[in-house]
Structures are given as C-alpha cells and as structure tokens.
Coordinates of C-alpha atoms and ligand atoms in Angstrom, one line a residue:
X6 CA -51.3 15.2 20.1
X7 CA -49.5 16.3 23.1
X8 CA -49.5 12.9 24.3
X9 CA -48.1 11.3 21.7
X10 CA -44.9 13.8 21.4
X11 CA -44.8 12.6 25.0
X12 CA -44.4 9.5 24.5
X13 CA -41.8 10.3 21.6
X14 CA -39.8 11.9 24.0
X15 CA -39.6 9.7 26.9
X16 CA -38.6 7.1 24.8
X17 CA -35.6 8.6 23.1
X18 CA -33.5 7.6 25.9
X19 CA -34.6 4.0 26.0
X20 CA -34.3 3.8 22.4
X21 CA -30.8 5.4 22.6
X22 CA -30.1 2.6 25.1
X23 CA -31.6 0.1 22.9
X24 CA -29.2 0.8 20.2
X25 CA -25.9 1.4 22.1
X26 CA -26.9 -2.3 23.7
X27 CA -27.5 -3.8 20.8
X28 CA -24.2 -2.4 19.2
X29 CA -22.3 -3.5 22.1
X30 CA -23.5 -6.8 21.8
X31 CA -23.2 -7.3 18.5
X32 CA -19.3 -6.1 19.2
X33 CA -19.2 -9.0 21.8
X34 CA -20.2 -11.8 19.0
X35 CA -18.3 -10.6 16.7
X36 CA -15.3 -10.9 19.1
X37 CA -16.5 -14.5 20.3
X38 CA -16.6 -15.5 16.8
X39 CA -13.1 -14.0 15.6
X40 CA -11.2 -15.4 18.2
X41 CA -12.2 -19.4 17.0
X42 CA -12.6 -18.4 13.5
X43 CA -10.6 -19.9 10.4
X44 CA -10.7 -17.0 8.7
X45 CA -11.3 -19.3 5.5
X46 CA -8.0 -20.4 5.8
X47 CA -7.0 -24.3 4.4
X48 CA -6.6 -26.6 7.2
X49 CA -3.4 -27.4 6.0
X50 CA -1.8 -24.4 7.1
X51 CA -0.9 -25.4 10.5
X52 CA -1.3 -22.5 12.9
X53 CA 0.9 -21.0 15.9
X54 CA 0.4 -21.6 19.5
X55 CA -2.3 -24.3 19.8
X56 CA -0.6 -26.5 22.0
X57 CA -2.4 -29.6 21.9
X58 CA -5.8 -28.4 20.2
X59 CA -5.8 -28.6 16.7
X60 CA -9.1 -27.0 16.5
X61 CA -11.1 -23.6 17.6
X62 CA -10.1 -24.2 21.4
X63 CA -6.8 -24.2 20.4
X64 CA -6.8 -20.3 18.2
X65 CA -8.9 -18.9 20.9
X66 CA -5.7 -19.9 23.2
X67 CA -3.3 -18.6 20.4
X68 CA -5.3 -15.6 19.7
X69 CA -5.0 -14.4 23.5
X70 CA -1.8 -15.5 23.2
X71 CA -1.3 -12.7 20.4
X72 CA -2.3 -10.0 22.4
X73 CA 0.9 -9.7 24.8
X74 CA 2.7 -12.5 23.6
X75 CA 3.3 -12.4 20.1
X76 CA 6.7 -13.0 20.3
X77 CA 6.6 -16.0 21.7
X78 CA 4.2 -17.2 19.2
X79 CA 6.8 -16.1 16.2
X80 CA 9.7 -17.8 17.9
X81 CA 7.8 -21.0 18.0
X82 CA 6.8 -20.6 14.1
X83 CA 9.9 -19.2 13.0
X84 CA 12.0 -22.3 14.4
X85 CA 8.8 -24.7 13.9
X86 CA 8.0 -24.0 10.3
X87 CA 10.2 -21.2 8.6
X88 CA 13.0 -22.8 8.8
X89 CA 12.1 -25.7 7.4
X90 CA 10.9 -23.8 4.6
X91 CA 7.0 -24.4 5.3
X92 CA 4.6 -21.6 5.7
X93 CA 2.4 -21.0 9.4
X94 CA -0.8 -19.2 10.6
X95 CA 0.1 -16.3 12.9
X96 CA -3.3 -15.0 15.0
X97 CA -3.2 -11.8 15.3
X98 CA -6.4 -10.8 17.5
X99 CA -7.2 -7.6 16.8
X100 CA -7.5 -8.0 13.1
X101 CA -7.0 -10.8 11.8
X102 CA -4.5 -14.3 11.6
X103 CA -1.5 -13.2 9.5
X104 CA -0.2 -16.2 6.8
X105 CA 3.8 -16.3 7.5
X106 CA 5.7 -17.4 4.8
X107 CA 9.0 -19.0 4.9
X108 CA 12.6 -16.6 3.5
X109 CA 12.8 -18.5 0.6
X110 CA 9.8 -16.9 -0.7
X111 CA 10.7 -13.6 -0.1
X112 CA 11.0 -12.9 -4.3
X113 CA 7.6 -14.5 -4.6
X114 CA 6.3 -12.0 -2.4
X115 CA 8.2 -9.0 -3.7
X116 CA 6.8 -9.9 -7.5
X117 CA 3.5 -9.9 -6.7
X118 CA 1.6 -6.8 -8.0
X119 CA -0.4 -4.4 -6.2
X120 CA -3.9 -5.6 -7.7
X121 CA -3.0 -8.8 -6.4
X122 CA -1.6 -8.3 -3.1
X123 CA -1.7 -4.6 -1.2
X124 CA 1.2 -3.7 1.1
X125 CA 0.0 0.1 1.7
X126 CA -3.5 -1.6 2.9
X127 CA -2.2 -4.1 5.7
X128 CA -0.2 -0.2 7.0
X129 CA -3.3 1.7 7.0
X130 CA -5.1 -1.3 8.9
X131 CA -2.3 -1.5 11.7
X132 CA -2.9 2.1 12.3
X133 CA -6.9 2.3 11.6
X134 CA -5.6 5.0 9.8
X135 CA -8.9 5.6 8.3
X136 CA -10.4 6.1 11.3
X137 CA -7.5 7.5 13.4
X138 CA -6.5 10.2 10.7
X139 CA -9.1 13.0 10.1
X140 CA -9.3 13.4 6.7
X141 CA -6.8 11.6 6.0
X142 CA -8.8 9.3 3.6
X143 CA -10.6 12.4 2.0
X144 CA -8.0 11.4 -0.9
X145 CA -6.6 7.8 -1.6
X146 CA -2.8 8.6 -0.9
X147 CA -3.4 10.2 3.1
X148 CA 0.7 10.4 3.3
X149 CA 2.0 10.9 0.0
X150 CA 4.8 9.1 -0.6
X151 CA 5.6 11.0 -3.2
X152 CA 6.1 14.4 -1.8
X153 CA 8.7 13.0 0.4
X154 CA 10.4 11.2 -2.9
X155 CA 10.3 13.6 -5.2
X156 CA 10.7 16.6 -2.9
X157 CA 11.9 16.0 0.2
X158 CA 14.6 13.8 -0.5
X159 CA 15.9 15.7 -3.0
X160 CA 16.4 18.6 -1.2
X161 CA 18.2 17.1 1.6
X162 CA 21.1 18.3 0.4
X163 CA 19.8 21.8 1.8
X164 CA 18.5 21.2 5.0
X165 CA 21.9 20.1 6.5
X166 CA 22.6 22.9 8.2
X167 CA 19.8 23.5 9.5
X168 CA 19.3 19.8 10.9
X169 CA 22.3 20.7 13.0
X170 CA 22.0 23.8 13.9
X171 CA 18.4 22.7 15.6
X172 CA 19.7 19.7 17.2
X173 CA 22.7 21.4 18.6
X174 CA 20.4 24.2 20.1
X175 CA 17.9 21.3 21.3
X176 CA 20.2 19.0 23.0
X177 CA 21.6 22.5 24.7
X178 CA 18.2 22.9 26.0
X179 CA 17.3 19.1 27.0
X180 CA 20.4 17.8 28.5
X181 CA 21.9 20.9 28.9
X182 CA 25.4 22.3 28.7
X183 CA 26.9 21.5 32.5
X184 CA 30.4 20.1 32.0
X185 CA 30.5 19.7 35.7
X186 CA 27.6 17.6 37.5
X187 CA 25.4 14.7 36.1
X188 CA 22.1 15.3 34.7
X189 CA 19.7 12.6 34.6
X190 CA 17.1 12.3 31.6
X191 CA 14.2 11.1 30.7
X192 CA 15.3 9.8 27.2
X193 CA 12.4 9.5 25.5
X194 CA 10.8 12.4 27.0
X195 CA 13.6 14.8 25.5
X196 CA 14.2 13.1 22.1
X197 CA 10.6 13.8 21.6
X198 CA 10.7 17.5 21.4
X199 CA 14.8 17.1 19.9
X200 CA 13.6 15.7 16.8
X201 CA 10.1 17.5 16.4
X202 CA 12.1 21.0 16.5
X203 CA 14.5 19.5 13.6
X204 CA 12.2 18.0 12.0
X205 CA 9.6 20.9 11.9
X206 CA 12.2 22.9 11.1
X207 CA 12.7 20.8 7.8
X208 CA 9.0 20.9 7.1
X209 CA 7.8 24.4 8.2
X210 CA 10.6 26.5 8.8
X211 CA 12.9 27.8 11.8
X212 CA 10.2 30.2 13.6
X213 CA 7.5 27.3 13.6
X214 CA 10.3 25.3 14.8
X215 CA 11.0 27.4 17.9
X216 CA 7.7 27.7 18.7
X217 CA 6.9 24.9 21.6
X218 CA 3.4 25.1 21.2
X219 CA 3.2 23.6 17.3
X220 CA 6.2 21.4 17.8
X221 CA 4.0 20.1 21.1
X222 CA 0.7 19.2 18.7
X223 CA 2.6 17.8 16.2
X224 CA 4.8 15.3 18.1
X225 CA 1.9 14.5 20.2
X226 CA -0.7 14.1 17.6
X227 CA -1.7 10.5 17.5
X228 CA 1.7 9.3 19.3
X229 CA -0.9 6.8 21.0
X230 CA -2.3 5.5 17.8
X231 CA -1.1 2.0 18.4
X232 CA -3.9 1.8 21.6
X233 CA -6.8 3.9 19.4
X234 CA -5.8 1.7 16.3
X235 CA -6.0 -1.5 18.9
X236 CA -9.5 0.0 20.4
X237 CA -11.3 0.4 17.1
X238 CA -9.9 -3.1 15.6
X239 CA -12.6 -4.6 18.4
X240 CA -15.8 -3.2 16.6
X241 CA -16.9 -4.8 13.2
X242 CA -16.6 -2.9 10.3
X243 CA -20.1 -1.4 10.5
X244 CA -19.5 0.3 13.8
X245 CA -16.1 2.2 13.3
X246 CA -17.2 5.4 12.0
X247 CA -19.2 5.7 14.8
X248 CA -16.5 4.3 18.0
X249 CA -13.6 6.0 15.8
X250 CA -14.5 9.6 16.8
X251 CA -15.0 8.5 20.9
X252 CA -11.2 7.1 20.4
X253 CA -9.6 9.8 18.6
X254 CA -11.0 12.8 20.2
X255 CA -8.0 14.3 21.8
X256 CA -6.3 13.8 18.9
X257 CA -9.2 15.8 16.4
X258 CA -8.5 18.5 19.3
X259 CA -5.0 18.7 18.3
X260 CA -5.3 18.3 14.9
X261 CA -7.5 21.3 15.1
X262 CA -5.1 23.0 17.0
X263 CA -2.2 22.2 14.3
X264 CA -4.1 22.9 11.4
X265 CA -4.6 26.6 13.0
X266 CA -1.3 27.6 12.6
X267 CA -1.0 26.1 9.5
X268 CA -4.4 27.6 7.9
X269 CA -3.1 31.4 7.4
X270 CA -0.2 30.1 5.9
X271 CA -1.6 27.6 3.3
X272 CA -4.3 30.4 2.4
X273 CA -1.6 33.0 2.1
X274 CA -0.1 30.8 -0.9
X275 CA -3.2 30.0 -2.5
X276 CA -4.1 34.0 -2.7
X277 CA -0.6 34.5 -4.2
X278 CA -1.3 32.1 -7.0
X279 CA -4.1 33.6 -7.5
X280 CA -2.6 36.8 -8.3
X281 CA -2.4 37.8 -12.2
X282 CA 1.0 38.4 -11.7
X283 CA 1.9 35.2 -10.5
X284 CA 1.1 32.8 -13.2
X285 CA 2.6 29.7 -11.2
X286 CA 4.8 28.9 -8.4
X287 CA 7.3 26.4 -8.9
X288 CA 10.2 25.4 -6.9
X289 CA 11.9 27.9 -8.5
X290 CA 9.9 30.2 -6.4
X291 CA 11.9 33.7 -6.7
X292 CA 11.3 34.1 -2.5
X293 CA 12.9 30.6 -2.0
X294 CA 10.4 29.3 -0.1
X295 CA 11.6 25.5 0.7
X296 CA 8.6 24.2 2.9
X297 CA 6.1 21.4 3.5
X298 CA 3.4 23.6 1.9
X299 CA 5.2 24.6 -1.0
X300 CA 6.0 21.0 -1.8
X301 CA 2.4 20.3 -1.8
X302 CA 1.4 22.7 -3.7
X303 CA 4.8 22.0 -6.4
X304 CA 3.8 19.1 -6.7
X305 CA 0.2 18.8 -7.2
X306 CA 1.0 21.1 -10.5
X307 CA 3.5 18.6 -11.6
X308 CA 0.7 16.4 -11.9
X309 CA -0.7 15.9 -15.6
X310 CA -4.3 16.5 -14.7
X311 CA -4.2 19.1 -12.2
X312 CA -6.6 18.0 -9.3
X313 CA -8.4 20.5 -7.6
X314 CA -8.4 18.4 -4.2
X315 CA -4.7 18.3 -3.7
X316 CA -5.1 21.9 -3.3
X317 CA -8.0 22.4 -0.4
X318 CA -6.4 24.0 2.4
X319 CA -7.9 21.2 4.7
X320 CA -6.1 18.4 2.7
X321 CA -3.0 20.0 2.6
X322 CA -2.8 20.5 6.2
X323 CA -4.3 17.0 7.3
X324 CA -1.4 15.5 4.8
X325 CA 1.2 17.4 7.0
X326 CA -0.5 16.1 10.6
X327 CA -0.2 12.6 9.4
X328 CA 3.3 13.3 7.5
X329 CA 4.7 14.6 10.8
X330 CA 3.4 11.7 13.0
X331 CA 5.0 9.2 10.7
X332 CA 8.4 11.5 10.8
X333 CA 8.7 12.1 14.0
X334 CA 7.7 8.9 16.2
X335 CA 9.3 6.6 14.2
X336 CA 12.6 8.9 14.8
X337 CA 11.9 9.1 18.5
X338 CA 11.5 5.4 18.8
X339 CA 14.5 4.6 16.9
X340 CA 16.8 6.9 18.9
X341 CA 15.6 6.4 21.9
X342 CA 15.9 2.5 21.4
X343 CA 19.6 2.9 19.6
X344 CA 20.2 5.2 23.0
X345 CA 19.7 2.4 25.6
X346 CA 21.2 0.0 23.4
X347 CA 24.4 1.7 23.5
X348 CA 24.5 2.5 27.4
X349 CA 23.2 -0.8 28.0
X350 CA 25.9 -2.7 26.0
X351 CA 29.0 -3.5 27.2
X352 CA 31.3 -1.3 25.2
X353 CA 29.0 2.0 25.8
X354 CA 32.2 4.2 26.2
X355 CA 34.4 2.2 23.2
X356 CA 30.9 2.8 21.3
X357 CA 31.3 6.4 22.0
X358 CA 35.3 7.1 21.6
X359 CA 34.3 5.1 18.2
X360 CA 31.5 7.5 16.8
X361 CA 33.2 11.0 17.8
X362 CA 36.5 10.2 16.9
X363 CA 34.5 9.4 13.0
X364 CA 32.6 12.6 13.9
X365 CA 35.9 14.4 14.3
X366 CA 38.0 12.9 11.5
X367 CA 35.9 13.8 8.8
X368 CA 35.0 17.4 10.4
X369 CA 38.6 17.9 10.5
X370 CA 38.6 17.3 6.5
X371 CA 38.8 20.2 4.9
X372 CA 37.2 19.0 1.8
X373 CA 34.0 18.4 3.3
X374 CA 31.9 20.8 5.4
X375 CA 31.2 18.9 8.5
X376 CA 27.6 17.5 8.5
X377 CA 26.5 17.7 4.4
X378 CA 26.0 14.9 2.8
X379 CA 29.1 13.6 1.5
X380 CA 30.1 13.6 5.1
X381 CA 27.2 11.8 6.7
X382 CA 27.4 9.7 4.1
X383 CA 31.4 8.7 5.5
X384 CA 30.2 8.2 8.6
X385 CA 29.7 4.6 8.4
X386 CA 30.2 3.8 12.0
X387 CA 26.4 6.0 12.7
X388 CA 25.3 4.2 10.4
X389 CA 25.7 0.8 12.3
X390 CA 25.0 2.0 15.6
X391 CA 21.7 2.9 14.3
X392 CA 21.3 -0.5 12.3
X393 CA 22.0 -2.5 14.7
X394 CA 19.6 -1.1 17.0
X395 CA 16.6 -1.3 14.5
X396 CA 17.7 -4.8 13.3
X397 CA 17.7 -5.5 17.1
X398 CA 15.1 -3.8 18.4
X399 CA 13.0 -2.2 15.7
X400 CA 8.9 -1.2 16.7
X401 CA 7.1 -2.9 14.2
X402 CA 7.3 -7.0 14.2
X403 CA 6.2 -7.2 10.5
X404 CA 9.0 -6.9 7.7
X405 CA 6.8 -7.1 4.7
X406 CA 3.2 -8.0 5.0
X407 CA 0.6 -7.7 2.4
X408 CA -3.4 -8.1 2.0
X409 CA -4.8 -10.4 -1.0
X410 CA -7.0 -7.8 -2.5
X411 CA -7.6 -10.1 -6.0
X412 CA -10.9 -11.4 -5.7
X413 CA -10.7 -14.6 -6.4
X414 CA -7.6 -15.1 -4.2
X415 CA -3.9 -16.2 -4.6
X416 CA -2.0 -19.2 -4.6
X417 CA 0.9 -19.5 -2.4
X418 CA 3.9 -20.8 -3.8
X419 CA 3.7 -24.3 -1.6
X420 CA 0.3 -24.8 -3.5
X421 CA -2.0 -23.4 -1.1
X422 CA -5.2 -21.3 -2.0
X423 CA -6.0 -18.2 0.3
X424 CA -8.9 -15.8 0.1
X425 CA -9.3 -12.5 -0.6
X426 CA -8.7 -10.5 2.4
X427 CA -6.4 -12.4 3.9
X428 CA -2.9 -10.7 5.0
X429 CA 0.5 -12.6 4.0
X430 CA 4.1 -12.0 4.8
X431 CA 7.2 -12.3 6.1
X432 CA 8.1 -10.9 9.8
X433 CA 11.2 -8.9 9.8
X434 CA 11.9 -9.5 13.8
X435 CA 11.9 -13.5 12.9
X436 CA 14.9 -12.8 10.3
X437 CA 16.7 -10.3 12.1
X438 CA 16.9 -12.8 15.3
X439 CA 17.9 -15.7 13.2
X440 CA 21.7 -16.7 14.0
X441 CA 21.7 -17.7 10.7
X442 CA 21.5 -14.1 9.6
X443 CA 23.6 -12.5 12.5
X444 CA 26.0 -14.5 14.8
X445 CA 25.3 -13.4 18.3
X446 CA 22.2 -12.5 17.1
X447 CA 20.6 -10.6 20.6
X448 CA 23.9 -8.7 21.1
X449 CA 23.9 -5.3 20.6
X450 CA 26.8 -4.8 18.4
X451 CA 27.5 -1.6 17.5
X452 CA 29.6 -1.6 14.7
X453 CA 28.4 -4.9 13.1
X454 CA 27.6 -3.0 9.8
X455 CA 30.6 -1.4 9.6
X456 CA 32.8 -4.4 9.9
X457 CA 30.4 -5.9 6.9
X458 CA 28.3 -8.5 6.4
X459 CA 29.5 -11.9 4.6
X460 CA 26.3 -12.8 3.8
X461 CA 25.2 -9.8 2.3
X462 CA 28.1 -10.0 -1.1
X463 CA 31.3 -8.3 -0.3
X464 CA 32.6 -6.9 3.0
X465 CA 31.3 -3.7 2.9
X466 CA 30.0 -1.0 5.5
X467 CA 25.9 -1.6 5.4
X468 CA 24.2 1.6 5.2
X469 CA 21.2 2.5 7.8
X470 CA 19.1 3.2 4.7
X471 CA 20.0 -0.2 2.8
X472 CA 17.1 -2.3 2.9
X473 CA 17.5 -6.0 2.5
X474 CA 15.9 -9.6 2.8
X475 CA 17.5 -10.1 6.3
X476 CA 17.1 -6.4 7.0
X477 CA 13.9 -4.9 6.4
X478 CA 13.0 -2.6 9.0
X479 CA 12.1 -0.3 6.8
X480 CA 10.3 -2.5 5.1
X481 CA 12.2 -3.8 2.0
X482 CA 11.1 -3.8 -1.4
X483 CA 9.1 -1.2 -3.5
X484 CA 6.9 0.0 -0.7
X485 CA 9.6 0.6 1.6
X486 CA 9.7 3.7 3.7
X487 CA 10.3 6.4 1.6
X488 CA 10.7 8.7 4.6
X489 CA 14.5 6.6 5.5
X490 CA 16.6 9.2 3.5
X491 CA 15.0 11.9 5.7
X492 CA 15.2 9.6 8.4
X493 CA 18.6 8.6 8.4
X494 CA 20.0 12.1 8.2
X495 CA 18.2 14.0 11.0
X496 CA 19.2 10.3 13.1
X497 CA 22.8 10.1 12.2
X498 CA 23.7 14.1 13.1
X499 CA 21.3 14.2 16.0
X500 CA 23.6 11.0 17.5
X501 CA 26.6 12.6 16.1
X502 CA 26.4 15.0 18.4
X503 CA 25.3 13.2 21.2
X504 CA 28.2 11.2 21.2
X505 CA 30.7 14.5 20.0
X506 CA 29.0 16.6 23.1
X507 CA 28.4 13.8 25.9
X508 CA 29.3 11.0 28.2
X509 CA 26.7 8.8 28.7
X510 CA 27.1 6.8 32.1
X511 CA 26.8 2.6 31.3
X512 CA 23.9 0.9 32.5
X513 CA 23.7 -2.4 33.9
X514 CA 20.5 -3.8 32.0
X515 CA 18.6 -2.6 29.0
X516 CA 15.0 -1.6 30.3
X517 CA 13.1 -4.2 27.7
X518 CA 10.7 -2.8 25.5
X519 CA 7.2 -3.7 25.7
X520 CA 5.1 -6.1 22.9
X521 CA 1.3 -5.1 22.4
X522 CA 0.4 -7.0 18.9
X523 CA 3.0 -6.0 16.8
X524 CA 4.1 -2.8 18.0
X525 CA 7.0 -2.8 19.7
X526 CA 7.0 0.4 22.5
X527 CA 10.5 1.7 23.6
X528 CA 11.4 2.5 27.0
X529 CA 9.3 5.7 27.6
X530 CA 9.9 6.3 31.2
X531 CA 13.2 4.9 31.9
X532 CA 16.4 7.6 32.3
X533 CA 19.8 7.9 32.2
X534 CA 22.6 9.6 33.5
X535 CA 24.6 12.3 30.9
X536 CA 27.2 14.9 31.1
X537 CA 28.4 17.8 28.6
X538 CA 32.0 16.7 28.1
X539 CA 34.6 19.3 28.2
X540 CA 35.3 20.8 24.8
Ligands
LIG3 C1 13.6 5.1 11.4 C2 12.8 5.8 11.3 C3 11.9 5.0 10.5 C4 11.7 4.1 10.6 C5 12.0 2.5 11.4 C6 10.0 4.0 9.5 C7 9.3 2.4 9.3 C8 8.8 2.6 7.8 C9 8.6 1.0 7.6 C10 8.9 -0.1 8.2 C11 7.2 1.2 6.5 C12 6.5 0.3 5.9 C13 4.8 -0.4 6.3 C14 4.2 -1.4 6.1 O1 4.5 -1.5 4.4 O2 3.6 -1.5 6.8 C15 7.4 2.7 6.8 C16 6.4 3.4 5.6 C17 6.8 4.6 5.2 N1 6.9 5.8 6.5 FE1 8.6 5.4 7.4 N2 9.7 4.7 9.0 C18 11.0 5.9 9.8 C19 10.7 7.1 9.1 C20 10.1 7.7 8.5 C21 9.9 9.2 8.0 C22 11.3 10.2 9.1 C23 9.1 9.6 7.3 C24 8.9 10.6 6.8 C25 9.3 12.1 6.0 C26 8.1 8.1 6.9 C27 7.5 8.5 6.3 C28 6.6 6.7 5.4 C29 5.1 6.7 4.6 C30 5.0 8.1 4.0 C31 5.8 5.6 4.2 C32 4.2 5.0 3.8 C33 4.9 4.2 2.2 C34 3.4 4.0 1.7 O3 2.6 3.7 1.8 O4 3.9 3.2 0.6 N3 8.8 7.3 7.8 N4 8.3 3.6 7.5
LIG4 C1 19.2 23.6 -2.8 O1 21.0 24.1 -3.2 C2 21.3 23.9 -4.4 C3 22.4 24.1 -4.4 O2 23.5 24.3 -3.3 C4 20.8 25.1 -4.8 O3 21.3 26.1 -6.1 C5 19.2 25.6 -5.2 O4 18.6 27.0 -4.9 C6 18.8 24.9 -3.5 N1 17.4 25.1 -3.6 C7 16.2 25.5 -2.9 C8 15.3 25.5 -2.4 O5 16.6 26.0 -1.5
LIG5 C1 3.4 30.0 18.8 O1 2.6 30.8 18.1 C2 1.5 31.1 17.9 C3 0.2 31.4 17.0 O2 0.8 31.9 15.6 C4 1.7 32.7 19.0 O3 0.3 33.3 19.6 C5 2.2 31.9 20.3 O4 2.2 33.2 20.8 C6 3.7 31.5 19.6 N1 4.1 30.7 20.6 C7 5.6 31.2 21.4 C8 6.1 30.0 22.6 O5 6.3 31.3 20.8
LIG6 C1 22.7 -2.6 -0.1 O1 22.0 -3.8 0.0 C2 22.5 -4.8 -1.3 C3 22.1 -6.0 -1.1 O2 22.7 -7.0 0.0 C4 23.5 -4.9 -2.0 O3 23.5 -5.5 -3.1 C5 23.8 -3.4 -2.8 O4 25.1 -2.9 -3.1 C6 23.7 -2.1 -1.6 N1 23.4 -1.0 -1.5 C7 24.2 -0.3 -0.7 C8 23.9 1.4 -1.5 O5 25.4 -0.8 -0.3

C-alpha cells in the first residue's frame, strides 16, 4: 500500500508537467493551423497583404503583418478593393480574419437582425470579456447598456454642476494653479485621475470620488485589457478558462478591492429594501439618491419579471467595475489624443483662443447657466475639436463589425456565402481617412465639423455624439456606444476648462499613436508644457 501512494505522489509532478507540455503543444499546433488557414472563407474573396502568394504562404505573411502593421493592410484593402466596391478579407491573427465590405454596403450591414449578425459578440471577443472581466458573464448582459441609456443619460442634466466642480478641482491639483512658471505634465497620466474623478463623481458621488485609493482602482482596472485579451486569444477555446486567470490576476486583485468599497453600500440599500415600511425604492427615492447602485436596483425593479440575479451584490459590483472601465479608459484616451492633436496643430494658439471665447461667450449669456446641458449643446467648437480628434485618431479601427451567428451562414450582397462564426463589417479607420469624405484627411483641422460638412447634408455643425456612415468612432446604428452622451458631456466640460484656464505650449511633431492589432494606443508617456492663465 505505502509504496503505491509513494508512486502516486512521486508521479504527480510528472502528470502535471506532461499536461502543461501537451497543452502548450496543442496551442502551438493551433497557432500554426490558424496562420495558414482560410477560415472556411470562399476562395473568390481576395485577402490583403498576401503579396505575390495567393495561397497559404500569402495568408501566413498577411497574418503576421496584422500584428503590428494592420494599418498598412487596411490602406491596401481600401484602395484596392473598397474603392472599387469590392469585398476583401483582412487577416486578424489573434481571433480570425474579418470580411470587410465596401462602404456602399453599410446599409445592408445595419439592416441585418441580431440573430443573423451579432455586434455584441465581436466586442466581447475583442476584449475576451468572458475571461478578462470577472463574473461579467454571470448574466448575459455584462455592461448593461440599458442602465446607461435609461438612467445615466436621462439624468445627465442633474450632473452638470458636479462635473464642472470636479473638473476644476482635479485640474487645480494635476495641472496646477501657478500662473508664472510653465509646468511639464504627463498628459495621459494626468487625464487618467482627472477623468476617473469625474466619472466616479457621477457614478458614486462626491465622497468616493475624492478617495484616491478608490479612483485609482477604478482607473487602473483592466486598463491593459488589449494585452491580456491578445494573450488569451492565442489559446484554443478549451484552454481559455485555465489561462484566463493567469493573465488577469492583477485585475482580479483590483476587482476585489473595488468590490470591498461597494459591498457595504450595496448591502445597506438591499437591507432597506427588506424593511417592511419601505415597499419599494424607486427613482423618486425620498432620500434622492442618484448613483449607480440605485440605478441598478431601479432598473431591476422596472422589469416586468423581476430577476433575482440582478440583486446579487456581486453582479452589481462586477457590472460597476466593467462600466467604470468602459467609461474611464475611452474618455482618457480620447482626451489625451485631442490635447496632443491641438498642441501639434499649426493653429494651436488660435484653436485654444476660439474655444476659450466660445466658453466665455456662452457663460456670459445670462439666460444660460455655464456648463448646463443647453449651454454645452451650444459649444459647437468644443464638439468639433473632439470629434475631429476621434475621426483622425480614434482608438479602435473597426467601425461596425459583426459576427455571423446564423447557423447556416450568410450571403453577402455580392453573392459570396460566409459561414457561421465569421466576422464581417466596415473599417471606420479607412472611411475616416478617405479624402473623398474628408478633404485633407490626414490633417487635424480642429473646427472642420463646426463649419459643417457638405457631404453630410445641410451645412450644419456636427455634434460629437452624432454617428453617421462616415463617422463611426462610436460605431453606428443600433449598437453604437450608449455612453457617448455622457462621454461628450464630461469631455466637453474638461476640454472647455482646459482651454479657459491654461495655455499649452505648441509642439512641432505629434507623437505617434501605436497600433497593436486593431487597438490604437494614444501617447502614454509623452509630456506637454502648460501654464495657468492669469484671469
Ligand atoms: C469618447 C469616449 C467613447 C468612445 C470613443 C466609445 C466608443 C465605443 C464604441 C466604438 C463602441 C462599439 C463597440 C463595438 O460594437 O464593437 C462602444 C460600445 C460601448 N460603450 Fe462606448 N465609447 C466611449 C465612451 C463610453 C462611456 C463613457 C461609456 C459608459 C458610460 C461607454 C459604454 C459603452 C458600452 C456599455 C458599450 C457596449 C454597447 C453594446 O454592447 O451594445 N462608452 N463604445
Ligand atoms: C433632476 O433634476 C430635475 C430638474 O432639475 C429634478 O426635478 C429631479 O428631482 C432631479 N432628480 C434627481 C434624481 O436628482
Ligand atoms: C478611502 O476609503 C477607505 C474605505 O472607506 C478608507 O479606509 C480610506 O481611509 C479612504 N482613503 C482616503 C484617502 O480617503
Ligand atoms: C446627424 O447626422 C445625420 C446624418 O448626417 C443627420 O441626418 C442628422 O440630422 C444629424 N443629427 C443631428 C442632431 O445633428
């Protein structure tokens, strides 16, 4: 007996070692297969980046190019095929090629039902959300666009004073109040706490937004999701549940810390619900509470059939952390890009003067409270400066990308049939950089959209939130970003204050944005010199 146990123990490490070796070997074979594979796409669809080889070697070449040079592949595909109204295949090594339609087929793409083409699945896969977001997949709806649409966006008007107050306090702290000396600031590193504070102020109130531990947890949570998602994507599906936790261990720690702040609040609210004298807390909550926890509860009650899962504190907490990620990172990146675009444009000083004047003119108009929803909607130059930066330097390449979920596949307008599981869509990047849509397309022209745009109908200023088939930074159609109204509000208030309060020293060259697959990172470490203006 004893010797049997000894043998079992002695061989345990060997079994473990053998399993890991086998798993790595399978992963390797799978990657090799992927690199040469046609992904069951019909042979009449041309691949970009294959050079002279129209075979598996060509596909391997273009798959490798997709890692760091996706931009070149997109430019080639757009010029060669899209401009000739043809469909092409864009390799995307980590999670499979994408079929790119010409712009004339956008309306076809938008008309397809969600049970034929699913946009949500692409986003989930892009971020590997099932493995990178803890518990997010406990329910179907990890981020809850509904709460953003029905609670946050509706109540935005109530938050404008809070947002302005927080922007001012955060700028004082991170960009300083010295009107004499220029100060060198790391743009991304200062925008991160500033935007985190604004977003948390709106989501969870003043007390938590002033707690630096909490804002830093929220601002850093799954911040490097692009890297974790890429790493997880390399593994075959059956191994992802095992490797996922390895690549996301630091985020898991952050998530647990975030949860420890929220749990007492959630439990208090739930306890109140159980008290006999309070039948139901509604948005007309007598204590006027207006924060994410309240929205989540209100939302759960508003359903015809109340689902108990929606009251699980862990579900509420995990959805909050994913929402904080979606809201904070996208706005930090966008504002960082916009500030660099303004600083590096030849009209830097003039642009800041125009923005400042716009803010002051509207603030002086006695009929409007500065920074109210109505006042903000009149600040069309602020809209334009941000929209133009998103057009030129948006952080995702795709415009509308969907995955075929109909089991029998789908027939494209050109007659090609693509199987279930394939991704098909439009590249926003290509459309945003087409001279036919935007003259001088590679130039940052801050007030391009304030002057109005002829190809978009009447010459009217284009608002930041208005998506179209030539502006897809928030995607377009029924799955466009539900957070864009909130984003516009906080970004305009922040950039408006920056223009009002600071001079920015112009720079000669815009630091480049780095591509990693379809993620486009802003300058992360570069600095600018700023100085508070004398008022
Ligand atoms: C400038 C800032 C932002 C940009 C450029 C942006 C961009 C986008 C894009 C392109 C998508 C579509 C992704 C896809 O379908 O593949 C999206 C979806 C989404 N965004 Fe944003 N976003 C921003 C801010 C925000 C904010 C502030 C929030 C939350 C308050 C938010 C919440 C969401 C959610 C929940 C989705 C998923 C929608 C769904 O699944 O139907 N976003 N965003
Ligand atoms: C939001 O503002 C409106 C109008 O100012 C007010 O009637 C309402 O009570 C506010 N709601 C909350 C939840 O604060
Ligand atoms: C943040 O909140 C935590 C928990 O409530 C508290 O222990 C900590 O002291 C707070 N930190 C700051 C800087 O206020
Ligand atoms: C948004 O853009 C579309 C298409 O260009 C246009 O028809 C619509 O009027 C615009 N809406 C707003 C509010 O500007």
